[in-house]
Structures are given as C-alpha cells and as structure tokens.
Coordinates of C-alpha atoms and ligand atoms in Angstrom, one line a residue:
M1 CA 74.4 103.4 -219.1
I2 CA 74.2 100.9 -216.3
I3 CA 70.9 99.0 -215.8
D4 CA 70.3 98.2 -212.1
A5 CA 68.5 94.9 -212.6
A6 CA 69.2 93.7 -209.1
G7 CA 66.0 91.8 -208.7
S8 CA 65.4 91.0 -212.3
F9 CA 67.3 87.9 -213.2
G10 CA 65.1 86.1 -215.7
N11 CA 63.3 89.2 -216.8
Q12 CA 65.9 91.8 -217.8
R13 CA 67.3 91.3 -221.3
V14 CA 71.0 91.8 -221.8
C15 CA 72.3 93.2 -225.0
P16 CA 75.8 94.0 -226.3
G17 CA 77.4 97.2 -225.0
V18 CA 75.0 97.8 -222.1
T19 CA 76.1 97.1 -218.6
V20 CA 73.5 95.1 -216.6
V21 CA 73.9 94.3 -212.9
F22 CA 72.0 91.5 -211.2
S23 CA 71.9 90.7 -207.6
L24 CA 72.4 87.0 -206.5
H25 CA 71.3 87.7 -202.9
A26 CA 69.5 84.8 -201.2
T27 CA 66.1 86.6 -201.7
K28 CA 66.4 86.8 -205.5
S29 CA 65.0 84.3 -208.0
L30 CA 68.6 83.1 -208.8
G31 CA 70.4 83.1 -205.5
A32 CA 74.0 82.5 -204.5
G33 CA 73.5 83.7 -200.9
E34 CA 75.4 86.9 -201.5
G35 CA 77.0 88.6 -204.5
G36 CA 76.0 89.5 -207.9
A37 CA 76.8 89.4 -211.6
V38 CA 77.8 92.2 -214.0
I39 CA 77.2 91.7 -217.7
G40 CA 79.1 94.1 -219.9
T41 CA 81.9 94.7 -222.4
Q42 CA 85.3 93.0 -221.7
A43 CA 86.7 96.4 -220.6
V44 CA 83.9 96.8 -218.0
V45 CA 84.2 93.2 -216.8
D46 CA 88.0 93.6 -216.4
R47 CA 87.5 96.8 -214.5
I48 CA 84.9 95.2 -212.2
R49 CA 87.3 92.3 -211.5
R50 CA 90.1 94.8 -210.6
L51 CA 87.8 97.0 -208.4
A52 CA 86.4 93.9 -206.6
N53 CA 90.0 92.8 -205.8
F54 CA 91.2 96.1 -204.1
G55 CA 91.9 97.6 -207.6
I56 CA 95.0 95.5 -208.1
E57 CA 96.0 95.0 -211.8
V58 CA 97.0 91.3 -211.6
S59 CA 99.5 91.5 -214.4
T60 CA 101.6 94.3 -212.8
G61 CA 100.5 94.1 -209.1
L62 CA 99.8 97.8 -209.3
V63 CA 96.8 99.7 -208.1
D64 CA 95.9 102.6 -210.5
E65 CA 92.3 102.9 -209.2
A66 CA 91.4 102.0 -205.6
G67 CA 88.8 99.4 -205.3
T68 CA 87.4 97.3 -202.4
N69 CA 87.2 93.7 -201.3
A70 CA 84.0 92.5 -203.2
K71 CA 85.1 89.1 -204.3
L72 CA 82.5 86.3 -204.5
S73 CA 83.6 83.5 -202.1
E74 CA 84.1 80.0 -203.5
Y75 CA 81.2 78.9 -201.3
H76 CA 78.8 81.5 -202.7
A77 CA 80.0 80.7 -206.3
A78 CA 79.3 77.0 -205.7
V79 CA 75.8 77.8 -204.4
G80 CA 75.2 80.1 -207.4
L81 CA 76.3 77.4 -209.8
A82 CA 74.0 74.9 -208.1
S83 CA 71.1 77.4 -208.4
L84 CA 71.9 77.9 -212.1
D85 CA 71.6 74.1 -212.6
M86 CA 68.1 74.3 -211.1
W87 CA 67.1 77.5 -213.0
E88 CA 64.5 75.8 -215.2
T89 CA 62.8 74.2 -212.2
I90 CA 63.1 77.5 -210.2
K91 CA 61.5 79.4 -213.1
S92 CA 58.5 77.1 -213.5
E93 CA 58.0 76.7 -209.7
R94 CA 58.0 80.5 -209.2
R95 CA 55.6 81.0 -212.1
A96 CA 53.3 78.3 -210.7
L97 CA 53.4 79.9 -207.2
R98 CA 52.6 83.3 -208.7
A99 CA 49.7 81.7 -210.6
R100 CA 48.4 80.1 -207.4
Y101 CA 48.5 83.4 -205.6
L102 CA 46.8 85.2 -208.5
A103 CA 44.0 82.7 -208.7
A104 CA 43.4 82.7 -204.9
L105 CA 43.6 86.5 -204.7
H106 CA 41.3 86.9 -207.7
A107 CA 38.7 84.5 -206.1
A108 CA 38.9 86.3 -202.8
D109 CA 38.4 89.7 -204.5
L110 CA 40.4 91.6 -201.9
P111 CA 40.7 95.4 -201.8
I112 CA 44.3 95.4 -203.1
Q113 CA 46.2 96.4 -206.2
L114 CA 48.8 94.3 -207.9
Q115 CA 51.4 95.5 -210.3
A116 CA 50.6 94.4 -213.9
L117 CA 53.4 92.2 -214.9
P118 CA 54.1 89.9 -217.9
E119 CA 52.9 86.3 -217.0
N120 CA 56.2 84.7 -218.2
G121 CA 58.3 86.7 -215.8
V122 CA 60.2 85.2 -212.9
Y123 CA 59.6 87.3 -209.8
P124 CA 61.5 87.2 -206.5
T125 CA 58.8 88.9 -204.5
F126 CA 55.0 89.3 -204.3
P127 CA 54.2 92.9 -203.3
V128 CA 50.6 93.9 -202.7
A129 CA 49.4 97.5 -202.5
L130 CA 46.7 97.9 -199.9
A131 CA 43.9 100.3 -200.5
E132 CA 44.4 104.0 -199.5
G133 CA 43.4 104.5 -195.9
I134 CA 44.1 100.9 -194.7
N135 CA 46.8 101.1 -192.0
S136 CA 49.5 98.8 -193.3
H137 CA 51.3 98.7 -189.9
W138 CA 48.1 97.3 -188.4
V139 CA 47.7 94.7 -191.2
I140 CA 51.3 93.6 -190.8
E141 CA 51.0 93.3 -187.1
K142 CA 48.0 91.0 -187.5
L143 CA 49.7 88.9 -190.1
T144 CA 52.8 88.7 -187.9
A145 CA 50.7 87.7 -184.9
A146 CA 49.2 84.9 -187.1
G147 CA 52.7 83.7 -187.9
I148 CA 52.8 85.1 -191.5
G149 CA 56.0 86.8 -192.3
T150 CA 55.9 90.0 -194.4
R151 CA 58.4 92.2 -196.1
R152 CA 58.3 95.9 -196.8
W153 CA 60.4 97.8 -199.3
Y154 CA 60.9 101.5 -200.1
C155 CA 59.3 102.8 -197.0
P156 CA 60.2 105.4 -196.4
P157 CA 61.3 105.9 -200.0
L158 CA 65.0 106.4 -200.6
H159 CA 65.0 110.1 -200.9
E160 CA 63.5 110.4 -197.4
H161 CA 66.4 108.6 -195.8
K162 CA 68.9 111.0 -194.0
A163 CA 71.8 109.6 -196.0
F164 CA 70.3 110.5 -199.3
A165 CA 68.5 113.7 -198.3
A166 CA 71.1 115.9 -200.0
Y167 CA 70.7 114.3 -203.5
D168 CA 68.5 115.8 -206.2
C169 CA 65.0 114.3 -206.4
A170 CA 62.6 114.5 -209.4
G171 CA 59.9 116.5 -207.6
A172 CA 57.5 115.6 -204.8
L173 CA 57.1 112.0 -206.0
P174 CA 53.5 111.6 -204.6
V175 CA 53.0 108.1 -206.1
T176 CA 56.2 106.9 -204.5
A177 CA 55.1 108.3 -201.2
S178 CA 51.7 106.8 -201.4
L179 CA 52.9 103.3 -202.5
G180 CA 55.7 103.4 -199.9
K181 CA 53.0 103.5 -197.2
R182 CA 50.8 100.7 -198.7
I183 CA 53.1 98.0 -199.9
V184 CA 53.2 94.7 -198.1
G185 CA 55.2 91.7 -199.4
I186 CA 53.5 88.4 -198.7
P187 CA 55.4 85.1 -198.4
F188 CA 56.8 84.2 -201.8
H189 CA 59.4 81.4 -201.8
L190 CA 59.6 77.9 -203.0
H191 CA 59.4 76.3 -199.5
L192 CA 55.8 77.2 -198.8
L193 CA 53.9 74.1 -197.7
D194 CA 51.0 72.8 -199.7
G195 CA 47.9 74.8 -198.9
A196 CA 49.8 77.7 -197.5
V197 CA 48.8 80.1 -200.3
D198 CA 45.1 79.5 -199.7
E199 CA 45.6 79.8 -195.9
I200 CA 47.6 83.1 -196.3
V201 CA 45.0 84.6 -198.7
E202 CA 42.1 83.5 -196.5
L203 CA 43.7 85.1 -193.4
F204 CA 44.8 88.2 -195.4
G205 CA 41.2 88.6 -196.5
R206 CA 39.8 88.4 -193.0
I207 CA 42.4 90.9 -191.7
L208 CA 41.6 93.3 -194.6
A209 CA 37.9 93.0 -193.9
S210 CA 38.3 93.9 -190.3
A211 CA 40.7 96.7 -191.2
G212 CA 38.0 98.1 -193.5
Q213 CA 35.5 98.0 -190.6
A214 CA 38.0 99.6 -188.3
A215 CA 38.6 102.4 -190.7
Ligands
PLP301 C1 68.1 93.1 -204.1 C2 68.1 94.4 -204.6 C3 69.2 95.2 -204.3 C4 70.3 94.8 -203.4 O1 71.1 93.8 -204.0 P1 72.4 93.3 -203.2 O2 72.9 92.1 -204.0 O3 72.0 92.9 -201.8 O4 73.3 94.4 -203.2 C5 69.2 96.5 -204.8 N1 68.1 97.0 -205.6 C6 67.1 96.2 -205.9 C7 66.0 96.8 -206.7 C8 67.0 94.9 -205.4 O5 66.0 94.1 -205.7

C-alpha cells in the first residue's frame, strides 16, 4: 500500500512497513520549492533512489529497471532543510492563520461549507465550498478583480480529464462533481499582511451576498 499524502505533511502519520509519499512543492506546509519525500522500508527507499537516478544501481553501474531523472537538486534540498528548521514556527503560524479565518468566517456567517478538520492539523490550503447554485466563476472573477488571488482544485474532477477518461471510475461520483464546481481556495499563506484576513472575509461576504441576489 502506498499512501499519497502529498499535501499532508504534519497530518499524516507514518508507521513501519507502509510507504507514505509527501510533496515538498512550494505550496505545501513544508516546502522545498519542488520535490518530495518517500518514507518506507529500506528496500523501497533504495528502489526510489535508483529510479530517481535513471534506474542506475550505483554499486554496479547497471540499470535493471529503467527510471527517470527525479533527483532533488542541492538548492531545493537546502531550502527544504531550512524549512524543516522552521517547522515549529510554520506549524503554529499556519494554525493561527486558520484560527483567524475560522473566527472571521464564523462571525460573518457566510453561506459556505468548510471541511471538518482536526484543529491541531497543519493545512496547506483553505478550500471553501460555496452554496449550491452560486456561480463560482462569477465569485472568482469578482475576487480577482478586487486583487484577491484564488485557487481551484479538482475541477473538473480527475476522471473527467481526457488523459484519465479510459480508467475505471467508482460510479457516477455525484459529490465529487458537485464539490468540483463549488470549491474556491482563498489566500492561505504566511505572508498575508495584518488585517488581510478580515478584509478578505469582508469582501468575500459582500460578493456572496450580491451573488445570492443575482441568483
Ligand atoms: C501537491 C499535491 C500533489 C502534487 O505534488 P507534487 O510534489 O507537485 O508532485 C498531488 N496530490 C495532492 C493531493 C497534492 O496536494
């Protein structure tokens, strides 16, 4: 079993014998810029090292299994180590930012849904599900026009992309389809200026109110 824990560093437990893969992309809680980390048995780790280095077995110089060039650069490794040194700070700042958003969103009582998540988690993103019937493209356009960057994920969902259309799919996935149309990621990084959370939530609220009237 391989756990794709790409965005879950700080939340996904690792235990002996189970392979867990974390992403260290710049957008994750623990970032190296690019690259990732695989936690697994020595055999798995040795194989990953070989495959990331064209498949070359260093002791013999032979390639028994073709790999690719997926080495982490020295530069990215250095950035990753520096991030790791700051991990305790990153963790508490991300938790504090999430708490600020939750308090402001709760006070504003917006027609949105948030994923129920453990409070002590360390999250890389802040996805918000808009109410059914609110046009997310319209909301995103308004936010963009006001200088607020947003992110969208899983829209369309993976199985609707041409490249993956031939793969098996576990049924019609109506919840996936519905969420894919409604999720908006609001700014969630540690360089937000003081007061930005309140401003973003206030503006978001005004836009959602006018979207409700427009609908
Ligand atoms: C970030 C992320 C990825 C991609 O990770 P890369 O390091 O860019 O390959 C894949 N899946 C999920 C769920 C992610 O959060």
